[in-house]
Amino acid sequence: MNNRKAKCVAIPFLIIIFTFFFVNLFNTDKIVSVSENRNLEKKPTIEDFKNGKYSKKFENYYDDQFAFREKLIRINRIFEAKLKKSVVGNYYLADDNWILGMFPKILNGEELDKYSSTINELSKISADMGKDVYFTMTPHKTNMLKQLYPKFVDNKENININKEAFKSKLNSSNITFLDIDGAMSNKFSGKELEKLYFKTDHHWNGTGAFEGFKLMAEKMELDISSEKLKEHFSKYKVMKCDEKDFIGSYNRNLNMIVKENEYPIYVYLEGQNYEYFLNNGKEDKRVEEKKVIATSRNKKKWDYGGAYIRGNVCNILKIKNNKSLIDKKILIFRDSYQAPTTLMFADLFREVQFVDPRNIGNIKTSYEKIIENSDCDIVMFMYNSSGFDSMIQNMIDI
């Protein structure tokens, strides 16, 4: 009787073990974990064996490539959410379906020197050519919605600490620092700021981007009166695009466990004449708007990049508009927070050139050459307050 019970327990257990063994054996390796927003470990090589790293790398590889891993992570996170846990994965789940990111670590002196030196060097090249230089710090959701975080979170000032330390190391004789992060938090209440951001994504929405853009333009030297600028912005219209589901970046990384209906908002100006060009490092090639703006417009679902603009079309993207408010050209090194402001820039400047540091590796050029070859009047580094360091690191790595 005992043997029979033992077999009843052992046989299903062995079936499960061998099933996972054979599935893992023939399973195709995955490259990226969507739920964790990271690249997965690759199979170790002979070089790893020679360097004594084979065992550790194989352990990480096996963990990352384990069969049904994404599904098991999803099930675990669903249970954690059902149990009303404040922290699920790398995110805080707050009331009213808000998903909030972690605060970044405080940057050390060596890191700050490295990042500020990179910007100072490029700014000097620009200034020596007679170009105005701005570093625009856009307001990351994490720093704007501190009131939504659990009370036990004790590093809420990290972004401000990094921002001020970085600013202090920039050469103010060449660079004008535009702290839109600080300006937004000073202008709007907590409840007002909540209306300017997506709940399940890490970005601001179209309305938030418009408010930030206005603050930025007001602080720039554009040789235009504040009255004329105010009149220009009063002409903008607002449209919510609610005919398809929105996939928030944070929610996607959590396997879509939060059910929240939210939609992209467009703040736009009518009657403009945009022309779009992509540059391969040598020449401009004219393209249709649908190739660069809202590229997921024909899909059933879309994310932030698909609704506004993706970085992979900004290896070098140029937009011309002969109906712009001012007769100036601007070159912008950008991150994803810039996306909803794309046509706002084109409404304001006769020519706008966007460069995304994460996406110029496939064209043979450098940041110095991009600046030197541009006939722009203004060079702007436009990075968000939480991730500006990683964007500058991308510039260093190219």
CSV table of C-alpha atoms in Angstrom, one decimal:
chain,number,residue,atom,x,y,z
A,1,MET,CA,0.0,0.0,0.0
A,2,ASN,CA,2.8,2.3,0.9
A,3,ASN,CA,4.6,1.5,-2.3
A,4,ARG,CA,1.5,2.3,-4.3
A,5,LYS,CA,1.2,5.7,-2.6
A,6,ALA,CA,4.8,6.4,-3.2
A,7,LYS,CA,4.4,5.6,-6.9
A,8,CYS,CA,1.3,7.8,-7.1
A,9,VAL,CA,3.3,10.7,-5.8
A,10,ALA,CA,6.6,10.0,-7.6
A,11,ILE,CA,5.3,9.3,-11.1
A,12,PRO,CA,3.4,12.6,-11.6
A,13,PHE,CA,6.4,14.4,-10.1
A,14,LEU,CA,8.8,12.7,-12.5
A,15,ILE,CA,6.5,13.4,-15.4
A,16,ILE,CA,6.6,17.1,-14.6
A,17,ILE,CA,10.4,17.1,-14.1
A,18,PHE,CA,11.0,15.4,-17.4
A,19,THR,CA,8.4,17.5,-19.3
A,20,PHE,CA,10.2,20.7,-18.2
A,21,PHE,CA,13.5,19.1,-19.1
A,22,PHE,CA,12.5,18.2,-22.7
A,23,VAL,CA,10.7,21.5,-23.2
A,24,ASN,CA,13.8,23.4,-22.0
A,25,LEU,CA,16.0,21.2,-24.2
A,26,PHE,CA,14.1,22.1,-27.4
A,27,ASN,CA,12.9,25.5,-26.5
A,28,THR,CA,14.0,28.5,-28.6
A,29,ASP,CA,16.0,31.0,-26.7
A,30,LYS,CA,14.3,34.3,-26.0
A,31,ILE,CA,16.1,37.6,-26.4
A,32,VAL,CA,14.1,40.0,-24.3
A,33,SER,CA,11.9,39.7,-21.2
A,34,VAL,CA,9.0,42.0,-21.8
A,35,SER,CA,7.8,41.7,-18.2
A,36,GLU,CA,11.2,42.8,-16.8
A,37,ASN,CA,12.1,45.2,-19.6
A,38,ARG,CA,15.6,43.7,-20.0
A,39,ASN,CA,17.7,41.6,-22.3
A,40,LEU,CA,17.9,37.9,-21.3
A,41,GLU,CA,21.2,36.0,-20.7
A,42,LYS,CA,22.7,34.4,-23.8
A,43,LYS,CA,24.1,30.9,-24.0
A,44,PRO,CA,27.7,30.9,-22.6
A,45,THR,CA,30.5,30.4,-25.1
A,46,ILE,CA,33.9,28.7,-25.1
A,47,GLU,CA,35.5,32.1,-24.3
A,48,ASP,CA,33.4,32.2,-21.1
A,49,PHE,CA,34.8,28.7,-20.2
A,50,LYS,CA,38.3,29.9,-20.8
A,51,ASN,CA,37.7,33.0,-18.6
A,52,GLY,CA,36.2,31.0,-15.8
A,53,LYS,CA,32.7,32.5,-16.2
A,54,TYR,CA,31.0,29.6,-17.8
A,55,SER,CA,29.2,28.2,-14.6
A,56,LYS,CA,27.8,31.5,-13.5
A,57,LYS,CA,26.7,32.5,-17.0
A,58,PHE,CA,25.1,29.1,-17.6
A,59,GLU,CA,23.2,29.4,-14.3
A,60,ASN,CA,21.9,32.9,-15.4
A,61,TYR,CA,21.2,31.6,-18.9
A,62,TYR,CA,19.1,28.6,-17.5
A,63,ASP,CA,17.2,30.9,-15.2
A,64,ASP,CA,16.4,33.3,-18.0
A,65,GLN,CA,15.5,30.7,-20.6
A,66,PHE,CA,13.4,28.5,-18.3
A,67,ALA,CA,10.3,27.2,-20.0
A,68,PHE,CA,7.1,29.1,-19.4
A,69,ARG,CA,9.1,31.7,-17.5
A,70,GLU,CA,7.0,34.7,-18.6
A,71,LYS,CA,3.7,33.0,-17.9
A,72,LEU,CA,4.9,32.0,-14.4
A,73,ILE,CA,6.0,35.6,-13.7
A,74,ARG,CA,2.6,36.8,-14.9
A,75,ILE,CA,0.8,34.4,-12.6
A,76,ASN,CA,3.0,35.4,-9.6
A,77,ARG,CA,2.4,39.1,-10.2
A,78,ILE,CA,-1.4,38.6,-10.5
A,79,PHE,CA,-1.4,36.9,-7.1
A,80,GLU,CA,0.8,39.7,-5.6
A,81,ALA,CA,-1.7,42.3,-7.0
A,82,LYS,CA,-4.7,40.3,-5.7
A,83,LEU,CA,-3.0,40.3,-2.3
A,84,LYS,CA,-2.9,44.1,-2.4
A,85,LYS,CA,0.9,44.2,-2.2
A,86,SER,CA,2.4,47.7,-2.5
A,87,VAL,CA,5.4,46.5,-4.5
A,88,VAL,CA,4.9,44.2,-7.5
A,89,GLY,CA,8.0,43.5,-9.6
A,90,ASN,CA,9.9,46.8,-9.8
A,91,TYR,CA,6.9,48.9,-9.4
A,92,TYR,CA,4.6,50.4,-6.7
A,93,LEU,CA,0.8,49.8,-7.1
A,94,ALA,CA,-1.0,52.7,-5.7
A,95,ASP,CA,-4.7,53.5,-5.4
A,96,ASP,CA,-6.9,54.2,-8.4
A,97,ASN,CA,-4.8,52.0,-10.7
A,98,TRP,CA,-1.6,54.1,-10.6
A,99,ILE,CA,1.6,52.3,-11.4
A,100,LEU,CA,4.7,54.1,-10.1
A,101,GLY,CA,8.3,53.5,-10.9
A,102,MET,CA,11.2,53.2,-8.5
A,103,PHE,CA,13.4,56.3,-7.7
A,104,PRO,CA,16.9,56.2,-9.2
A,105,LYS,CA,20.0,55.9,-7.1
A,106,ILE,CA,22.0,58.9,-6.1
A,107,LEU,CA,24.8,59.5,-8.7
A,108,ASN,CA,28.3,59.6,-7.3
A,109,GLY,CA,30.9,62.3,-8.1
A,110,GLU,CA,32.7,60.2,-10.7
A,111,GLU,CA,29.4,59.6,-12.6
A,112,LEU,CA,28.4,63.3,-12.4
A,113,ASP,CA,31.8,64.3,-13.7
A,114,LYS,CA,31.6,61.9,-16.6
A,115,TYR,CA,28.1,63.0,-17.7
A,116,SER,CA,28.6,66.7,-17.2
A,117,SER,CA,31.9,66.6,-19.1
A,118,THR,CA,30.2,65.0,-22.1
A,119,ILE,CA,27.6,67.7,-22.3
A,120,ASN,CA,30.1,70.5,-21.6
A,121,GLU,CA,32.4,69.3,-24.4
A,122,LEU,CA,29.5,69.2,-27.0
A,123,SER,CA,28.2,72.5,-25.7
A,124,LYS,CA,31.6,74.1,-26.2
A,125,ILE,CA,31.7,72.9,-29.8
A,126,SER,CA,28.2,74.4,-30.3
A,127,ALA,CA,28.9,77.7,-28.6
A,128,ASP,CA,32.2,78.1,-30.5
A,129,MET,CA,30.1,77.9,-33.7
A,130,GLY,CA,27.8,80.7,-32.4
A,131,LYS,CA,24.9,78.4,-31.5
A,132,ASP,CA,22.8,78.9,-28.4
A,133,VAL,CA,22.8,75.8,-26.1
A,134,TYR,CA,20.1,74.6,-23.7
A,135,PHE,CA,19.9,71.6,-21.4
A,136,THR,CA,16.2,71.0,-20.9
A,137,MET,CA,15.3,68.7,-17.9
A,138,THR,CA,11.8,67.4,-18.5
A,139,PRO,CA,9.7,66.3,-15.5
A,140,HIS,CA,9.6,62.5,-15.1
A,141,LYS,CA,6.4,61.1,-13.7
A,142,THR,CA,8.3,59.6,-10.7
A,143,ASN,CA,9.3,63.1,-9.5
A,144,MET,CA,6.0,64.8,-10.2
A,145,LEU,CA,3.7,62.3,-8.4
A,146,LYS,CA,5.4,61.8,-5.1
A,147,GLN,CA,2.2,62.2,-3.2
A,148,LEU,CA,0.9,58.9,-4.6
A,149,TYR,CA,3.8,56.8,-3.3
A,150,PRO,CA,3.6,54.7,-0.1
A,151,LYS,CA,4.7,56.4,3.0
A,152,PHE,CA,7.6,54.0,3.6
A,153,VAL,CA,9.4,55.1,0.4
A,154,ASP,CA,12.3,57.1,1.8
A,155,ASN,CA,14.3,58.2,-1.3
A,156,LYS,CA,11.9,60.6,-2.9
A,157,GLU,CA,14.4,63.3,-3.1
A,158,ASN,CA,16.9,61.3,-5.2
A,159,ILE,CA,15.9,62.9,-8.5
A,160,ASN,CA,16.2,66.4,-7.1
A,161,ILE,CA,19.6,65.6,-5.6
A,162,ASN,CA,20.9,64.3,-8.9
A,163,LYS,CA,19.4,67.1,-10.9
A,164,GLU,CA,20.9,69.9,-8.8
A,165,ALA,CA,24.3,68.1,-8.6
A,166,PHE,CA,24.4,67.7,-12.4
A,167,LYS,CA,23.3,71.3,-13.0
A,168,SER,CA,26.1,72.6,-10.7
A,169,LYS,CA,28.7,70.9,-12.9
A,170,LEU,CA,27.5,72.3,-16.3
A,171,ASN,CA,29.4,75.2,-17.8
A,172,SER,CA,26.8,78.0,-17.4
A,173,SER,CA,28.8,80.3,-19.7
A,174,ASN,CA,27.9,78.0,-22.6
A,175,ILE,CA,24.7,76.3,-21.4
A,176,THR,CA,21.3,77.6,-20.3
A,177,PHE,CA,19.7,75.0,-17.9
A,178,LEU,CA,15.9,74.8,-18.2
A,179,ASP,CA,14.5,73.1,-15.2
A,180,ILE,CA,11.0,72.2,-16.5
A,181,ASP,CA,10.9,69.5,-13.8
A,182,GLY,CA,11.0,72.2,-11.1
A,183,ALA,CA,8.8,74.6,-13.0
A,184,MET,CA,6.0,72.0,-13.4
A,185,SER,CA,6.0,71.0,-9.7
A,186,ASN,CA,5.9,74.7,-8.7
A,187,LYS,CA,3.1,75.6,-11.1
A,188,PHE,CA,0.7,72.7,-10.5
A,189,SER,CA,-0.8,71.1,-7.5
A,190,GLY,CA,-0.5,67.3,-7.0
A,191,LYS,CA,-4.0,66.7,-8.2
A,192,GLU,CA,-3.4,68.9,-11.3
A,193,LEU,CA,-0.2,67.0,-12.1
A,194,GLU,CA,-2.1,63.7,-12.0
A,195,LYS,CA,-4.1,64.8,-15.0
A,196,LEU,CA,-0.9,65.4,-17.0
A,197,TYR,CA,0.5,61.8,-16.8
A,198,PHE,CA,-0.5,58.3,-17.9
A,199,LYS,CA,-1.5,56.0,-15.0
A,200,THR,CA,0.0,52.8,-16.5
A,201,ASP,CA,2.9,54.3,-18.4
A,202,HIS,CA,6.0,56.2,-17.3
A,203,HIS,CA,5.4,59.3,-19.5
A,204,TRP,CA,3.4,62.4,-19.5
A,205,ASN,CA,0.4,62.6,-21.8
A,206,GLY,CA,-0.2,65.1,-24.6
A,207,THR,CA,-1.6,67.7,-22.2
A,208,GLY,CA,1.3,67.4,-19.8
A,209,ALA,CA,3.8,67.7,-22.7
A,210,PHE,CA,2.0,70.8,-23.9
A,211,GLU,CA,2.2,72.4,-20.5
A,212,GLY,CA,5.9,71.6,-20.2
A,213,PHE,CA,6.6,72.8,-23.7
A,214,LYS,CA,5.0,76.2,-23.0
A,215,LEU,CA,7.1,76.6,-19.9
A,216,MET,CA,10.2,75.7,-21.9
A,217,ALA,CA,9.5,78.1,-24.7
A,218,GLU,CA,8.8,81.0,-22.3
A,219,LYS,CA,12.2,80.5,-20.7
A,220,MET,CA,14.1,80.5,-24.1
A,221,GLU,CA,15.6,83.5,-25.9
A,222,LEU,CA,13.6,83.3,-29.1
A,223,ASP,CA,13.4,87.0,-30.0
A,224,ILE,CA,9.7,87.0,-29.7
A,225,SER,CA,7.4,88.8,-27.2
A,226,SER,CA,5.6,86.9,-24.5
A,227,GLU,CA,2.3,88.2,-25.8
A,228,LYS,CA,2.9,86.8,-29.3
A,229,LEU,CA,4.0,83.5,-27.8
A,230,LYS,CA,0.9,83.4,-25.6
A,231,GLU,CA,-1.3,84.1,-28.7
A,232,HIS,CA,0.4,81.3,-30.6
A,233,PHE,CA,-0.3,78.7,-27.8
A,234,SER,CA,-3.9,79.9,-27.5
A,235,LYS,CA,-4.6,78.5,-31.0
A,236,TYR,CA,-3.9,74.9,-30.1
A,237,LYS,CA,-6.7,72.3,-30.1
A,238,VAL,CA,-7.0,69.1,-28.0
A,239,MET,CA,-8.1,65.6,-29.2
A,240,LYS,CA,-8.4,62.4,-27.3
A,241,CYS,CA,-7.9,59.3,-29.4
A,242,ASP,CA,-10.0,56.6,-27.8
A,243,GLU,CA,-10.8,54.2,-30.6
A,244,LYS,CA,-8.1,51.7,-29.6
A,245,ASP,CA,-6.6,50.2,-26.4
A,246,PHE,CA,-3.4,51.9,-24.9
A,247,ILE,CA,-0.6,49.7,-23.7
A,248,GLY,CA,1.2,51.5,-20.8
A,249,SER,CA,4.9,50.7,-20.5
A,250,TYR,CA,4.8,49.9,-16.8
A,251,ASN,CA,1.6,47.8,-17.2
A,252,ARG,CA,3.3,45.9,-20.1
A,253,ASN,CA,6.2,45.1,-17.9
A,254,LEU,CA,3.8,43.8,-15.3
A,255,ASN,CA,2.0,41.6,-17.9
A,256,MET,CA,-1.0,43.9,-18.1
A,257,ILE,CA,-2.3,43.1,-14.6
A,258,VAL,CA,-3.8,46.6,-14.1
A,259,LYS,CA,-7.1,47.1,-16.0
A,260,GLU,CA,-7.3,50.8,-16.8
A,261,ASN,CA,-8.8,52.5,-19.8
A,262,GLU,CA,-6.6,55.5,-20.9
A,263,TYR,CA,-5.9,57.1,-24.2
A,264,PRO,CA,-3.4,59.3,-25.9
A,265,ILE,CA,-4.1,63.0,-26.0
A,266,TYR,CA,-3.0,65.1,-28.9
A,267,VAL,CA,-2.5,68.9,-28.6
A,268,TYR,CA,-2.1,70.2,-32.1
A,269,LEU,CA,-2.1,73.3,-34.3
A,270,GLU,CA,-4.1,73.3,-37.6
A,271,GLY,CA,-3.0,74.8,-40.9
A,272,GLN,CA,0.7,73.9,-40.8
A,273,ASN,CA,2.9,72.7,-43.6
A,274,TYR,CA,5.2,69.9,-42.3
A,275,GLU,CA,7.8,68.2,-44.4
A,276,TYR,CA,9.6,65.1,-43.0
A,277,PHE,CA,13.1,63.9,-43.8
A,278,LEU,CA,15.1,60.9,-42.5
A,279,ASN,CA,18.9,61.2,-42.6
A,280,ASN,CA,21.3,58.2,-43.0
A,281,GLY,CA,24.3,60.2,-41.9
A,282,LYS,CA,25.0,61.5,-45.4
A,283,GLU,CA,21.8,62.8,-46.9
A,284,ASP,CA,18.1,63.6,-46.2
A,285,LYS,CA,15.4,61.5,-47.7
A,286,ARG,CA,11.9,62.8,-47.7
A,287,VAL,CA,9.2,60.5,-46.2
A,288,GLU,CA,5.5,60.5,-45.5
A,289,GLU,CA,4.1,61.6,-42.2
A,290,LYS,CA,2.7,58.1,-41.4
A,291,LYS,CA,6.3,56.7,-41.5
A,292,VAL,CA,7.3,58.8,-38.5
A,293,ILE,CA,4.3,60.1,-36.7
A,294,ALA,CA,1.8,57.8,-34.9
A,295,THR,CA,3.2,54.7,-36.7
A,296,SER,CA,0.8,52.4,-34.9
A,297,ARG,CA,-2.2,54.3,-36.2
A,298,ASN,CA,-3.5,51.3,-38.1
A,299,LYS,CA,-3.1,48.7,-35.3
A,300,LYS,CA,-5.7,47.6,-32.9
A,301,LYS,CA,-3.6,48.5,-29.9
A,302,TRP,CA,-0.8,51.0,-29.4
A,303,ASP,CA,1.8,52.1,-26.9
A,304,TYR,CA,3.2,55.6,-26.2
A,305,GLY,CA,5.8,55.4,-29.0
A,306,GLY,CA,3.3,54.1,-31.5
A,307,ALA,CA,0.9,56.8,-30.7
A,308,TYR,CA,3.4,59.7,-30.8
A,309,ILE,CA,6.8,59.0,-32.2
A,310,ARG,CA,9.4,56.2,-31.8
A,311,GLY,CA,13.1,56.7,-31.1
A,312,ASN,CA,14.0,54.4,-34.0
A,313,VAL,CA,12.8,57.0,-36.5
A,314,CYS,CA,15.0,59.6,-34.8
A,315,ASN,CA,18.4,58.3,-35.7
A,316,ILE,CA,18.2,61.7,-37.5
A,317,LEU,CA,14.7,63.1,-38.2
A,318,LYS,CA,14.2,66.5,-39.7
A,319,ILE,CA,10.9,68.4,-39.9
A,320,LYS,CA,10.5,71.6,-41.9
A,321,ASN,CA,7.6,74.0,-41.7
A,322,ASN,CA,7.4,77.2,-43.7
A,323,LYS,CA,4.5,78.4,-41.6
A,324,SER,CA,6.4,78.2,-38.3
A,325,LEU,CA,6.1,81.1,-35.8
A,326,ILE,CA,9.8,82.0,-35.8
A,327,ASP,CA,12.6,81.8,-38.5
A,328,LYS,CA,15.0,79.7,-36.5
A,329,LYS,CA,16.4,76.2,-36.6
A,330,ILE,CA,17.0,73.9,-33.7
A,331,LEU,CA,18.9,70.6,-33.2
A,332,ILE,CA,17.5,68.4,-30.3
A,333,PHE,CA,19.2,65.4,-28.7
A,334,ARG,CA,16.1,63.7,-27.2
A,335,ASP,CA,14.6,60.9,-25.2
A,336,SER,CA,11.1,59.5,-25.3
A,337,TYR,CA,9.7,62.3,-23.1
A,338,GLN,CA,10.1,64.6,-26.1
A,339,ALA,CA,7.7,62.5,-28.3
A,340,PRO,CA,4.4,64.4,-27.8
A,341,THR,CA,6.1,67.8,-28.4
A,342,THR,CA,7.4,66.8,-31.9
A,343,LEU,CA,5.0,68.9,-33.9
A,344,MET,CA,4.9,71.6,-31.3
A,345,PHE,CA,8.6,72.2,-32.0
A,346,ALA,CA,7.8,72.2,-35.7
A,347,ASP,CA,5.1,74.8,-35.2
A,348,LEU,CA,7.6,77.0,-33.4
A,349,PHE,CA,10.8,76.5,-35.5
A,350,ARG,CA,11.2,76.6,-39.2
A,351,GLU,CA,13.4,73.5,-39.1
A,352,VAL,CA,13.8,70.9,-36.3
A,353,GLN,CA,16.3,68.1,-36.2
A,354,PHE,CA,15.8,65.3,-33.7
A,355,VAL,CA,18.5,62.9,-32.7
A,356,ASP,CA,17.9,59.9,-30.3
A,357,PRO,CA,21.3,58.7,-28.8
A,358,ARG,CA,19.9,55.2,-28.5
A,359,ASN,CA,19.3,54.9,-32.3
A,360,ILE,CA,22.2,56.3,-34.2
A,361,GLY,CA,24.5,53.3,-33.9
A,362,ASN,CA,23.5,52.2,-37.4
A,363,ILE,CA,24.7,55.3,-39.1
A,364,LYS,CA,28.4,56.2,-39.3
A,365,THR,CA,28.6,59.6,-37.7
A,366,SER,CA,29.4,61.2,-34.3
A,367,TYR,CA,27.6,63.8,-32.2
A,368,GLU,CA,30.4,66.3,-32.9
A,369,LYS,CA,29.9,65.8,-36.7
A,370,ILE,CA,26.1,66.2,-36.3
A,371,ILE,CA,26.6,69.5,-34.6
A,372,GLU,CA,29.2,70.7,-37.0
A,373,ASN,CA,27.2,69.7,-40.0
A,374,SER,CA,24.0,71.4,-38.8
A,375,ASP,CA,23.2,75.0,-39.7
A,376,CYS,CA,20.9,75.2,-36.6
A,377,ASP,CA,20.7,78.3,-34.4
A,378,ILE,CA,20.1,76.3,-31.3
A,379,VAL,CA,21.3,73.0,-29.8
A,380,MET,CA,19.2,71.4,-27.1
A,381,PHE,CA,19.8,68.4,-24.9
A,382,MET,CA,16.3,67.4,-23.8
A,383,TYR,CA,16.3,64.5,-21.3
A,384,ASN,CA,14.0,63.6,-18.4
A,385,SER,CA,14.9,64.2,-14.8
A,386,SER,CA,15.0,60.5,-13.8
A,387,GLY,CA,16.9,59.0,-16.7
A,388,PHE,CA,19.1,61.8,-18.0
A,389,ASP,CA,22.2,59.9,-16.9
A,390,SER,CA,21.4,56.8,-19.0
A,391,MET,CA,20.8,59.0,-22.0
A,392,ILE,CA,24.1,60.7,-21.7
A,393,GLN,CA,25.7,57.2,-21.1
A,394,ASN,CA,24.2,56.2,-24.5
A,395,MET,CA,26.0,59.2,-26.0
A,396,ILE,CA,29.2,58.1,-24.4
A,397,ASP,CA,28.8,54.5,-25.6
A,398,ILE,CA,28.3,55.3,-29.3
